[in-house]
Coordinates of C-alpha atoms in Angstrom, one line a residue:
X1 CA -23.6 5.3 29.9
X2 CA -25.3 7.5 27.8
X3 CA -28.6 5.1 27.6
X4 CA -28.2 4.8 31.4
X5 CA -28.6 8.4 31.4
X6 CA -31.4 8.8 29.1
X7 CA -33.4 5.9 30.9
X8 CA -33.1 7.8 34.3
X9 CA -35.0 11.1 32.9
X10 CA -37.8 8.7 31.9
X11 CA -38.1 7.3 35.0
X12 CA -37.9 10.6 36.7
X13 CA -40.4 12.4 34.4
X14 CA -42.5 9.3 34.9
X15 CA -42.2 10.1 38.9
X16 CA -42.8 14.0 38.2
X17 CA -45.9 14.2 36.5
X18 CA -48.0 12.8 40.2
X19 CA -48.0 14.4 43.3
X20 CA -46.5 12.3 46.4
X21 CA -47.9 12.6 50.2
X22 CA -47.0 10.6 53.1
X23 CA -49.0 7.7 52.7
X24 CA -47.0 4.5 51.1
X25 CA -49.7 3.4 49.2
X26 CA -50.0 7.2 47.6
X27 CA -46.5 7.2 46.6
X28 CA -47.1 3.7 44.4
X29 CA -50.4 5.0 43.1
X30 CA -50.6 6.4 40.0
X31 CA -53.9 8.2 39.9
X32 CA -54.3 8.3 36.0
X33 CA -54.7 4.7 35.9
X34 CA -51.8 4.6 34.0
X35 CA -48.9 2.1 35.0
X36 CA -46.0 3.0 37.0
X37 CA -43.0 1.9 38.1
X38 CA -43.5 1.2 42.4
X39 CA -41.3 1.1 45.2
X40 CA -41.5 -2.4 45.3
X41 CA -40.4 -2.8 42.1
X42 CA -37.2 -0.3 42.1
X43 CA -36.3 -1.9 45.2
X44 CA -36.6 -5.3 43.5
X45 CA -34.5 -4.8 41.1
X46 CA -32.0 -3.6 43.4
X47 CA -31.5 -6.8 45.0
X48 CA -31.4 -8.8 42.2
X49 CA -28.8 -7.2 40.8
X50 CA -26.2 -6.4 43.6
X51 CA -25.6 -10.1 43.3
X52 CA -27.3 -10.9 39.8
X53 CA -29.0 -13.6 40.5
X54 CA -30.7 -14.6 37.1
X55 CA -29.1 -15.2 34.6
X56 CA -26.1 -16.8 35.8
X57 CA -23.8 -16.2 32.8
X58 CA -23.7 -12.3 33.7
X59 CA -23.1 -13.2 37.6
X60 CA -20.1 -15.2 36.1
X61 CA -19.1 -12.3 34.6
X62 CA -20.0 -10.0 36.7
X63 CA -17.9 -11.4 39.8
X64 CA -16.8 -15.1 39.2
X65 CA -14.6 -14.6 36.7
X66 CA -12.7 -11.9 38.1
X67 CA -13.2 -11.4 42.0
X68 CA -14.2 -15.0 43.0
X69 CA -11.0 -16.2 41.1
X70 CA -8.3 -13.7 42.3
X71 CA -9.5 -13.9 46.1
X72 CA -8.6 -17.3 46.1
X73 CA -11.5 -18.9 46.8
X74 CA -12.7 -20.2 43.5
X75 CA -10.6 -21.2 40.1
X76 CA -11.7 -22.6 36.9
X77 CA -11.0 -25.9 34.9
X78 CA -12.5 -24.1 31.5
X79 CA -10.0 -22.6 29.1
X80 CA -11.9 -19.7 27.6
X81 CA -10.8 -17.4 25.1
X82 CA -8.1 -20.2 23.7
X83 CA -6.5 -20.1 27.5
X84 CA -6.3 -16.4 27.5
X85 CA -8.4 -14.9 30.2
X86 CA -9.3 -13.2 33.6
X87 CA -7.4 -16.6 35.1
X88 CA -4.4 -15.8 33.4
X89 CA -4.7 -12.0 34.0
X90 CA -5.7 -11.0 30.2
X91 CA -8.3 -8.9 31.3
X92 CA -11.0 -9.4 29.3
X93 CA -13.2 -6.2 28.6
X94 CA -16.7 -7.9 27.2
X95 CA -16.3 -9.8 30.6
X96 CA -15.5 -7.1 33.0
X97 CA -18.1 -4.7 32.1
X98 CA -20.5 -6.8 33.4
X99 CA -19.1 -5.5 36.9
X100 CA -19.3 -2.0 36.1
X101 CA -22.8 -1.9 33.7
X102 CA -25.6 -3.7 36.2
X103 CA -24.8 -1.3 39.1
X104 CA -25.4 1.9 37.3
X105 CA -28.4 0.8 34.7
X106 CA -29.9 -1.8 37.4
X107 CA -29.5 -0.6 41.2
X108 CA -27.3 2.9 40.8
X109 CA -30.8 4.5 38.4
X110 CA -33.0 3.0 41.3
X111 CA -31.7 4.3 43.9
X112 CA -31.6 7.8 41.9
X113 CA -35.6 7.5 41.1
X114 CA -36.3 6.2 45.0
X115 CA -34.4 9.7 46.1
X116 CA -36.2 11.6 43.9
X117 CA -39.7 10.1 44.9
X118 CA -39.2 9.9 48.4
X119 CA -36.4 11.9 49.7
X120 CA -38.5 14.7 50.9
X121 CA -41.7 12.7 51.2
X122 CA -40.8 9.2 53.1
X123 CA -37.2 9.0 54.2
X124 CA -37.3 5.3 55.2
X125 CA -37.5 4.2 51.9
X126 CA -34.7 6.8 50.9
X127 CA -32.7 5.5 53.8
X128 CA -33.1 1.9 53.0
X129 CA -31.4 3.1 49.4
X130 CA -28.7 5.0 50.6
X131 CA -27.7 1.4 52.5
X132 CA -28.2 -0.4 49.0
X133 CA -26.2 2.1 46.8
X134 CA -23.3 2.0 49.3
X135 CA -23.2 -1.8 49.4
X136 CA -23.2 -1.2 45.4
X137 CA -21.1 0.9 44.6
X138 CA -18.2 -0.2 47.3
X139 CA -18.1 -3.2 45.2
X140 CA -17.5 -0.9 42.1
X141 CA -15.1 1.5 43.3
X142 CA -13.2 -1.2 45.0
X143 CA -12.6 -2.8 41.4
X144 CA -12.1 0.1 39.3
X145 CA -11.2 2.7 41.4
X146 CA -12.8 5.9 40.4
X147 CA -16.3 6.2 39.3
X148 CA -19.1 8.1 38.7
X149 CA -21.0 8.8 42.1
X150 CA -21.7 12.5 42.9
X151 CA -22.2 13.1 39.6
X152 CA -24.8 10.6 38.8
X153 CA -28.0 11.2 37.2
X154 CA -27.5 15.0 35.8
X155 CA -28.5 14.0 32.4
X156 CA -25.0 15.7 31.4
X157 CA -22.1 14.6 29.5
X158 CA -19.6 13.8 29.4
X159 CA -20.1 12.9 33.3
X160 CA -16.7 13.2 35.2
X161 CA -15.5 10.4 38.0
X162 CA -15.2 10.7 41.6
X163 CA -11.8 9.9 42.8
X164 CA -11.9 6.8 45.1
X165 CA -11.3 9.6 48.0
X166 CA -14.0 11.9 47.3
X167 CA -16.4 8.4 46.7
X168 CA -15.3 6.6 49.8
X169 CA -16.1 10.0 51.8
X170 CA -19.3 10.5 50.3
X171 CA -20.3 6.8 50.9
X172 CA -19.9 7.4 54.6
X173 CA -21.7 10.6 54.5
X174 CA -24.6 8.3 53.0
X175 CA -24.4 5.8 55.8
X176 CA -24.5 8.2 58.5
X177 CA -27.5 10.0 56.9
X178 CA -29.3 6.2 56.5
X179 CA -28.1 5.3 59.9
X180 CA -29.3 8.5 61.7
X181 CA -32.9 8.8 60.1
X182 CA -33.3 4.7 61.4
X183 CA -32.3 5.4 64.2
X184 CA -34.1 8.1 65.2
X185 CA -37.3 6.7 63.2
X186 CA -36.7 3.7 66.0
X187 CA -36.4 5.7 69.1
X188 CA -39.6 7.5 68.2
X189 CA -41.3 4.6 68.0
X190 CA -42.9 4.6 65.5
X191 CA -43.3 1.6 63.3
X192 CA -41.4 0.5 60.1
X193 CA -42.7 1.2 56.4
X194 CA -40.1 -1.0 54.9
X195 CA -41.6 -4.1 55.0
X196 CA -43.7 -3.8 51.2
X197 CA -40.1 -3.5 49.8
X198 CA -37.7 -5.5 52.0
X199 CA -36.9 -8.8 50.3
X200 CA -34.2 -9.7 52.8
X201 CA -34.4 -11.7 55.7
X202 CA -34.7 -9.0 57.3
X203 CA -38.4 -8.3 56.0
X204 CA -38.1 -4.7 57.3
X205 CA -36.8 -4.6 60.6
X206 CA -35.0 -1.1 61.0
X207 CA -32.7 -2.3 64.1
X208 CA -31.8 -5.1 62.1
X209 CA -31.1 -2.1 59.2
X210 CA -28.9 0.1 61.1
X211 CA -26.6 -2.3 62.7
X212 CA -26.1 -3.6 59.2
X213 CA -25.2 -0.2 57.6
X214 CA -23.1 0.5 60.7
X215 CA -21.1 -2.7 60.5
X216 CA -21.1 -1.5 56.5
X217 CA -19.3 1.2 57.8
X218 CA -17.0 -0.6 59.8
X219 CA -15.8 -2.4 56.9
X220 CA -15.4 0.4 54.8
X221 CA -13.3 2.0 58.1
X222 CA -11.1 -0.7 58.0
X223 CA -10.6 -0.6 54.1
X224 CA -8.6 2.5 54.7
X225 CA -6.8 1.9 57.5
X226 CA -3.5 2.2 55.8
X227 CA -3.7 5.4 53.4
X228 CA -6.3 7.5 56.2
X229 CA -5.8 6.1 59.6
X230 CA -7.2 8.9 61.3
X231 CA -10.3 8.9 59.6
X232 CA -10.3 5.0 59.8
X233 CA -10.1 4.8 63.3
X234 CA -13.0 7.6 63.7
X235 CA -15.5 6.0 61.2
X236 CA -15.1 2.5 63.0
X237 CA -15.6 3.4 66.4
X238 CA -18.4 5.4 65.4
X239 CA -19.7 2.3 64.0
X240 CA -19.2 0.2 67.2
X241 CA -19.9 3.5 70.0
X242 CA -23.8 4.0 67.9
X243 CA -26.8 3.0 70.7
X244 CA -27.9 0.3 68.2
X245 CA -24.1 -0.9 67.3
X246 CA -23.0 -3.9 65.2
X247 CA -24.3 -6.7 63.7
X248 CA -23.2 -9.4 66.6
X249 CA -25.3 -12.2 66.2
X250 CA -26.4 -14.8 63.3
X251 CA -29.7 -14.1 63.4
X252 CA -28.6 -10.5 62.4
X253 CA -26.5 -11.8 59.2
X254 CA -28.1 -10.1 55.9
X255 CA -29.0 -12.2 53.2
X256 CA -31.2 -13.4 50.0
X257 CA -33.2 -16.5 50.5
X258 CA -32.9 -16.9 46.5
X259 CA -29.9 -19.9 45.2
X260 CA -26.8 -17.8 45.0
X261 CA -25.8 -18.0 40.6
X262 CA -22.5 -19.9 41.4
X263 CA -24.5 -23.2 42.2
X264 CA -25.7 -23.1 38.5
X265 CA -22.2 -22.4 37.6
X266 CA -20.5 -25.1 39.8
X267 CA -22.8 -28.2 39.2
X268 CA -24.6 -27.2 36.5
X269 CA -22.1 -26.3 33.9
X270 CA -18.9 -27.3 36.3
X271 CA -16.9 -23.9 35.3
X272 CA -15.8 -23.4 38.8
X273 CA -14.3 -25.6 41.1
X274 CA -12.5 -25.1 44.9
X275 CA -9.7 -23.2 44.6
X276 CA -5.5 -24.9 45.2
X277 CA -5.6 -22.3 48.0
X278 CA -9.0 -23.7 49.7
X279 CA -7.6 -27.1 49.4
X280 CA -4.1 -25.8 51.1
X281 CA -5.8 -24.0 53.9
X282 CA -8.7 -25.7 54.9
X283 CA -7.4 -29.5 54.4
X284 CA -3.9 -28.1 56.0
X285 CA -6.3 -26.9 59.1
X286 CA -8.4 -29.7 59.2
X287 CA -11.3 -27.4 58.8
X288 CA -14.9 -28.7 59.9
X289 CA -16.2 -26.2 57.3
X290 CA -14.5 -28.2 54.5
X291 CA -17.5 -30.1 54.2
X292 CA -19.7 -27.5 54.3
X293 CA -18.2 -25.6 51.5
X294 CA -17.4 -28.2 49.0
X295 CA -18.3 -31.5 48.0
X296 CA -16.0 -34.4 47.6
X297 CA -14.2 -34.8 44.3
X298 CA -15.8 -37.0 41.7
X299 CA -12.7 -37.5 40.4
X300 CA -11.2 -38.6 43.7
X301 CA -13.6 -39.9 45.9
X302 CA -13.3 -39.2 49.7
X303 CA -11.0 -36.4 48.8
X304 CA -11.5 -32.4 48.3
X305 CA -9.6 -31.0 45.7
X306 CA -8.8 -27.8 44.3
X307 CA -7.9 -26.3 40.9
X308 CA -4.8 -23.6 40.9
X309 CA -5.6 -20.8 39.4
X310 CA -2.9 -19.2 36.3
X311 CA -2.4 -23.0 34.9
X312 CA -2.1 -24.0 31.5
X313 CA -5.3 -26.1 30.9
X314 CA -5.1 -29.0 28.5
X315 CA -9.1 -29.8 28.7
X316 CA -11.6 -29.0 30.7
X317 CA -12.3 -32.8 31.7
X318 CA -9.0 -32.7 33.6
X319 CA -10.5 -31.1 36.6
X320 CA -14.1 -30.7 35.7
X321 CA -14.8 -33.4 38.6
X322 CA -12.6 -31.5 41.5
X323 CA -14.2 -30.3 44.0
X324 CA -17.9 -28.3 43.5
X325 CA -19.3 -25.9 46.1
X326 CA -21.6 -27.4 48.3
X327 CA -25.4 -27.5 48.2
X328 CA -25.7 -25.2 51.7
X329 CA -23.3 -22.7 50.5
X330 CA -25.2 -21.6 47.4
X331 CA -28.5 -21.9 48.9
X332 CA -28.6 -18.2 49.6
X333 CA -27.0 -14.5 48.7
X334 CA -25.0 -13.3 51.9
X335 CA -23.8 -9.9 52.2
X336 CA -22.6 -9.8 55.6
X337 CA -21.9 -11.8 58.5
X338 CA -21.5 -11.7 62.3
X339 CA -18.1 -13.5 62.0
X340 CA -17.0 -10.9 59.8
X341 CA -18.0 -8.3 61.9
X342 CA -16.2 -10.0 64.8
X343 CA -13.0 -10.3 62.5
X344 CA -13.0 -6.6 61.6
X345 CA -13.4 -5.3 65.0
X346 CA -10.6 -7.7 66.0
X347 CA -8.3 -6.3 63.5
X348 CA -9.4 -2.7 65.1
X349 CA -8.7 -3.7 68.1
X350 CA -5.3 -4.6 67.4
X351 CA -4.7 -1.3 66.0
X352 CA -5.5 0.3 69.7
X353 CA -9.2 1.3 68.3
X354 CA -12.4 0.7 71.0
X355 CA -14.1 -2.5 69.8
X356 CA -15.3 -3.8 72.9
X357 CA -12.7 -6.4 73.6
X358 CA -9.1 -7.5 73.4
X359 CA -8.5 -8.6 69.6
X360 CA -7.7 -12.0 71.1
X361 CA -11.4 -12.7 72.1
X362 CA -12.7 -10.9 69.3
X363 CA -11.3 -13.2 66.8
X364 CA -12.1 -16.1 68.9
X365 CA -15.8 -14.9 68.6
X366 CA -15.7 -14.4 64.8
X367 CA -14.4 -18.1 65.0
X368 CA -17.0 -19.4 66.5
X369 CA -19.7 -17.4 65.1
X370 CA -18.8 -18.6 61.7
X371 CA -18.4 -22.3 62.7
X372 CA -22.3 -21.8 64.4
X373 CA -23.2 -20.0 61.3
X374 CA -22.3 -23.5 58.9
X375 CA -23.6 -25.7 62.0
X376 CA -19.8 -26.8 61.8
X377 CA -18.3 -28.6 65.4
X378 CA -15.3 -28.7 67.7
X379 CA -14.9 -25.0 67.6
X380 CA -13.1 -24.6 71.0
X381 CA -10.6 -27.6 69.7
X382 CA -10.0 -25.9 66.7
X383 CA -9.0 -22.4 68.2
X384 CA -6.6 -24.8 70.5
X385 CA -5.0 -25.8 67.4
X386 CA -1.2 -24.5 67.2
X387 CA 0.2 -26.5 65.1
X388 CA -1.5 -27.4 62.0
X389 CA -0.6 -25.1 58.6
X390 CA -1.9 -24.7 55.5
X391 CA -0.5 -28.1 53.2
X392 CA 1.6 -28.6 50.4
X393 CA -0.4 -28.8 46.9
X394 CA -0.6 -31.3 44.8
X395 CA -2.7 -31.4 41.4
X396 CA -3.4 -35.2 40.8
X397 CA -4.9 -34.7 37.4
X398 CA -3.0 -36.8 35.1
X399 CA 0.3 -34.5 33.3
X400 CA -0.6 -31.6 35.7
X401 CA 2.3 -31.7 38.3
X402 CA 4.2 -28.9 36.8
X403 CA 0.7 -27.4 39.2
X404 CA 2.5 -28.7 42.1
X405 CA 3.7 -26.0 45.1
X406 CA 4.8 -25.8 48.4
X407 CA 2.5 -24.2 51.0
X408 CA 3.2 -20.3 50.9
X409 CA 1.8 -19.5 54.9
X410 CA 2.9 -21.5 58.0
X411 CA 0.3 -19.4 60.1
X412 CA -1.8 -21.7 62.7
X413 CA -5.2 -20.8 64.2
X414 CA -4.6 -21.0 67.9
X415 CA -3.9 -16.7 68.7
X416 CA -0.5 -16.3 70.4
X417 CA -0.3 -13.1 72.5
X418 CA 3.6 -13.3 71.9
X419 CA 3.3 -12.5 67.8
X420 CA 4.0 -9.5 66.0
X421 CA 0.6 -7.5 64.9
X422 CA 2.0 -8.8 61.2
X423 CA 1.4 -12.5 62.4
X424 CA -1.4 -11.6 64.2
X425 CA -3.5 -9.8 61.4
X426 CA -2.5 -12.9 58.9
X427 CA -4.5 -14.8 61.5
X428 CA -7.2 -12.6 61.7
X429 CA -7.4 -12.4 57.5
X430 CA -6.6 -15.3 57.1
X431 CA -10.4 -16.8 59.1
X432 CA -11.8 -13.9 57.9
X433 CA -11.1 -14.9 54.8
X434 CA -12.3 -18.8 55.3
X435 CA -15.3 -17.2 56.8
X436 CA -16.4 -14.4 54.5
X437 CA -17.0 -17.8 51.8
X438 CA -18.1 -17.3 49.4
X439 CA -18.2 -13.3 48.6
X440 CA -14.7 -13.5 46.9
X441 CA -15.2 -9.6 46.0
X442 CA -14.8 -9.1 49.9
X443 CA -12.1 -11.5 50.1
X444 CA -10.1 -9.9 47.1
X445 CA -10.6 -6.5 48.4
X446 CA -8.8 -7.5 52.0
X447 CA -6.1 -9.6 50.1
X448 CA -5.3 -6.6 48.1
X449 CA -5.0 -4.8 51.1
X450 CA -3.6 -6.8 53.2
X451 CA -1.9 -9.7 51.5
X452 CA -2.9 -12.1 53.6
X453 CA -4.1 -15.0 53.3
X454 CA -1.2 -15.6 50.9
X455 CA -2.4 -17.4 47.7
X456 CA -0.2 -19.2 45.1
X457 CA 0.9 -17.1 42.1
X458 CA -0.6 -17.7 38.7
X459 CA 1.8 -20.4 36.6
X460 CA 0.4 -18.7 33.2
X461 CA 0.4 -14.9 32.7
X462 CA -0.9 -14.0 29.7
X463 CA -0.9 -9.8 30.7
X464 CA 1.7 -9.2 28.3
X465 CA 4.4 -8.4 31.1
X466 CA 1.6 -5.7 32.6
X467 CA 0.0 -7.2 36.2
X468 CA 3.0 -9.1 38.0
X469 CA 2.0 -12.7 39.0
X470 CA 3.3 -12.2 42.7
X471 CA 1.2 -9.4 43.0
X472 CA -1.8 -10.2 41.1
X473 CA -4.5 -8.1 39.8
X474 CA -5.1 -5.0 41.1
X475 CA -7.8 -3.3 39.7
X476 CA -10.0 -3.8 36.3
X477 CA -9.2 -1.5 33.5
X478 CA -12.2 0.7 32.6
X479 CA -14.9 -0.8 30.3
X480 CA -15.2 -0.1 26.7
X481 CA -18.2 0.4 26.2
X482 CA -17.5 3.2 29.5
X483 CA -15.1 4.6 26.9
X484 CA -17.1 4.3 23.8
X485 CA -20.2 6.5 25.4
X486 CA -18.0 8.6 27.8
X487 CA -15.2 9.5 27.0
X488 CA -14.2 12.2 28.9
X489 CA -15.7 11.2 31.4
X490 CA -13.4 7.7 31.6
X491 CA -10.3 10.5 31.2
X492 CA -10.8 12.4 34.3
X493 CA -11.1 8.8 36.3
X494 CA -7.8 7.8 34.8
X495 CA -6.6 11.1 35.6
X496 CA -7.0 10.3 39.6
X497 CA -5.5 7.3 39.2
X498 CA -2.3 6.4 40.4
X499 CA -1.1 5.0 37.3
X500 CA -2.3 3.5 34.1
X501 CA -5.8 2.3 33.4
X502 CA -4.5 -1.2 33.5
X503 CA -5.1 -4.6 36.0
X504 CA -1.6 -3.1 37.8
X505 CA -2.4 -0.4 38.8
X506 CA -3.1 0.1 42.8
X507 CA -6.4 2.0 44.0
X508 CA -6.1 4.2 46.3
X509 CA -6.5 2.5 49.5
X510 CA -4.0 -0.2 48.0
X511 CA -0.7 0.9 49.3
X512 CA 2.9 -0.7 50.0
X513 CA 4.4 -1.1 53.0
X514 CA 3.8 -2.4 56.2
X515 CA -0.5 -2.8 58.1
X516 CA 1.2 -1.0 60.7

C-alpha cells in the first residue's frame, strides 16, 4: 500500500506542474516536450486490469482461483500447494492478493489521477472513471468487505477502511454523479469526448454509458436487498424510472473485444475445467447453451463433464481432459449483460418494486435474451419445460466415485405463478446464474447472498475447522502484504467486520435468514 501511495503523488505532481483547459487534446499535451502519462493511457490501464487480461497467471489468481471456483461455475483438476488450496478452502494469501493489489495500484490510482486532471476541467472523462472505479471496487468490497475508498490517495498512513456500508453508499453517490453529468451532457446535445479513451464496444457512446452505470446500480440495489431494503428498493427503481433506463438489449451488453485469460488457462495449461455443478444443471436441463460454454470431454467423447470442486486429487491427468470452456465463451471480457439485467429486475419485481413488468415476463425475457446472446435455440420450448431438474453426478474418472452425489435442487425452468417467492427467486438465480457465465465473481456474490443455485459442498476441507463446507467461503481474509505496509489501516477494516478476518466470516450484505 505504501508504494501505491507514493506512485499516486508522482503521478499527481506529474499532472500539477501543466495547466489544463477544455480542449482534449490540451489535457494530453505536455507543453515541455517532456512525456506524460495521457488519458488514453490511464484509461487503458483501467480496462486491462478490471479483468487482467495479460498475463494469465495473475487473472488466475486474481479471480479463478477463488471466485470462478466457489460460484460454481469452474473447478480445477490441479492439486496445488500439495492439495491444500483455495479449492479446499485453505485460503491462500500469495494467491488472494492478487484480487485486492491490481485494483488499487492498476485502476483505483487511475481513476485518482483522471479526477485530479479532469474533474473540474472535462467531466466526461471524470464521469466515465467514476463508472470504472465502481465496477472495481464492487468486486473488491464484495470479497473482502471493508476497504480503503474514501480515503484513497491522501498520501497518509496508516490509511483507515471504509466499512462495506459507508463504501456501498459512496459507490452509489458516484454512479448518480457519472449518471447525471451523461445524462445531461446527452440532452444538451452536445457530442461525446469519450471516444479517444473508450476501448469497449461501446467506443464512446454516452447512452450506451448511462444505461450501463444505471443497470450497475441496479445490481448493486439488489445486493442489499436483505440487510437495507428500503434503500434497495429506492436505488433500483431509480435505476429503472431514469429517462435513459437500463441496459435492455444485446447490442447494449458491455464488453472487451480482447480473449478473456481463462481460455489460456482452460486449453492452454488445462487448470480449469466445467464445474460438477455445470454438469448437474445444464445436462439435467438439457441446456442449448451447454455447447456453447464447454467443449466435449476428451476424456469422454460426446459427453460434457465436470470436475467437483473440494475433492481429493490423485493427479492432475485424472480430469485434465473433462470438459474445457468453449472457444466463443472466452473470446471476449463481459461485464454486463441484458439477460442479467432482465433477471435482476425480475427478482425486483417480485419484491413489489416498479420494474416494468410482472417478474414472470421479466425472467422469461432474461431467458431469452441470454439464449439470443450465445445464438442458442428452442428458447420458448425451454421456458415450457416443467419437468426436467438438475442430474445426479457422477465422476467417471477411474477411483474417483467417492466424487459421486445426488442432485442438491429439484427446481425446473418453466415459472409457476403458484410457488412461494423462495421457489420463485431459486428460478430466477438459478438462470441468472447459467446466464451471467462466465463472471463467477457475480455469480459468487448472488450465491452468497442468496444461496441459490445450490452447489455441492467441498468433499476436502483443509480450513482447519474455520469456513464450514455447507456454507462455503465467505469472504477473503485481508492480504499480507495489506498487513505488512498497513497495519493499522487492515485493524480498523477488521474492526467493522462482523467477525474475524477469516474466509467465515459474512460481509455485511451477507445475512441469514429468509430473501423475504
Amino acid at each position: 500500500m505504501k508504494k501505491q501511495f507514493i506512485k499516486i503523488v508522482i503521478v499527481v505532481a506529474v499532472f500539477n506542474l501543466f495547466s489544463c483547459t477544455e480542449d482534449f487534446e490540451a489535457i494530453n499535451t505536455n507543453s515541455t516536450g517532456q512525456s506524460e502519462i495521457t488519458l488514453p493511457d490511464l484509461f487503458k490501464g483501467i480496462y486491462s486490469n478490471i479483468v487482467i487480461a495479460k498475463p494469465e497467471w495473475q487473472y488466475q489468481l486474481q479471480q479463478n482461483l477463488n471466485a470462478d471456483l466457489w460460484s460454481g461455475y469452474m473447478a480445477t483438476p490441479t492439486g496445488f500447494a500439495g492439495g491444500s488450496n483455495n479449492s479446499t478452502y485453505n485460503l491462500i494469501d500469495g494467491w488472494n492478493d492478487f484480487a485486492w493489489a491490481p485494483t488499487y495500484k492498476n485502476i483505483i490510482a487511475f481513476t485518482d489521477a483522471i479526477e485530479r486532471k479532469t474533474k473540474n476541467v472535462q467531466n466526461d472523462f471524470y464521469a466515465l472513471s467514476l463508472l470504472l472505479k465502481v465496477q472495481a471496487m464492487h468486486k473488491v468490497t464484495d470479497t473482502f468487505g471493508p476497504a480503503v475508498y474514501s480515503q484513497y490517495g491522501t498520501g497518509v498512513l496508516p490509511v483507515s477502511y471504509d466499512s462495506q456500508e459507508e463504501i456501498y453508499n459512496a459507490m452509489f453517490t458516484d454512479l448518480e454523479t457519472a449518471i447525471t453529468h451523461l445524462t445531461n451532457k446527452i440532452q444538451s446535445g452536445e457530442p461525446s469526448n469519450l471516444a479517444g479513451v473508450d476501448k469497449t464496444v461501446y467506443a464512446g457512446d454516452m447512452t450506451k454509458w448511462v444505461k450501463f452505470g444505471n443497470s450497475l446500480r441496479l445490481r448493486l440495489a439488489m445486493r442489499i436487498t436483505k440487510i437495507n431494503p428500503v434503500l434497495a428498493k429506492t436505488e433500483a427503481e431509480k435505476s429503472f424510472a431514469h429517462t435513459i433506463g437500463v441496459i435492455t438489449e444485446n447490442n447494449e451488453i458491455l464488453s472487451l473485444n480482447i480473449p478473456h485469460p481463462v481460455g489460456v488457462i482452460s486449453e492452454g495449461w488445462k487448470d480449469i475445467r466445467m464445474s460438477a455443478d455445470m454438469e448437474s444443471i445444464l445436462v439435467g436441463y438439457s441446456d442449448p447453451r451447454l455447447s456453447k460454454y464447454f467443449k466435449e470431454s476428451v476424456q469422454f467423447p460426446t459427453e460434457y463433464k465436470g470436475v467437483r470442486t473440494g475433492i481429493n486429487i490423485i493427479s492432475k491427468s485424472d480430469h485434465q481432459d473433462f470438459s474445457g470452456l468453449s472457444d466463443e465463451i472466452v473470446s471476449k471480457i463481459t461485464f454486463m449483460t441484458a439477460a442479467e439485467v432482465y433477471f435482476l429486475r425480475a427478482e425486483g419485481a417480485l419484491r413489489g418494486w416498479n420494474m416494468g413488468g410482472i417478474s414472470q415476463l421479466l425472467y422469461e425475457e432474461g431467458v431469452k435474451k441470454s439464449f439470443e446472446q450465445h445464438a442458442a435455440t428452442n428458447a420458448t420450448a425451454y421456458l415450457a419445460d416443467n419437468s426436467s431438474v438438475p442430474t445426479n453426478y457422477v465422476d467417471t474418472a477411474p477411483g474417483y466415485a467417492v466424487n459421486n452425489t445426488n442432485a442438491v435442487s429439484t427446481i425446473t425452468i418453466e415459472w409457476n405463478d403458484i410457488d412461494t417467492n423462495e421457489l420463485k427467486l431459486e428460478r430466477i438465480i438459478t438462470q441468472k446464474w447459467i446466464a451471467c457465465f462466465p463472471d463467477g465473481q457475480e455469480a459468487w456474490s448472488e450465491h452468497r447472498r442468496t444461496g441459490y443455485p445450490k452447489l455441492f459442498p467441498v468433499i476436502k476441507n483443509t480450513s482447519g475447522g474455520i469456513i464450514d463446507s455447507n456454507l462455503g467461503v465467505r469472504r477473503i481474509n485481508f492480504p499480507i502484504s495489506e498487513v505488512n505496509a498497513n497495519a493499522a489501516g487492515v485493524a480498523s477494516g477488521v474492526s467493522k467486520l462482523n467477525g474475524p478476518d477469516n474466509g467465515a466470516t459474512r460481509l455485511w450484505w451477507d445475512t441469514t435468514g429468509s430473501n423475504f
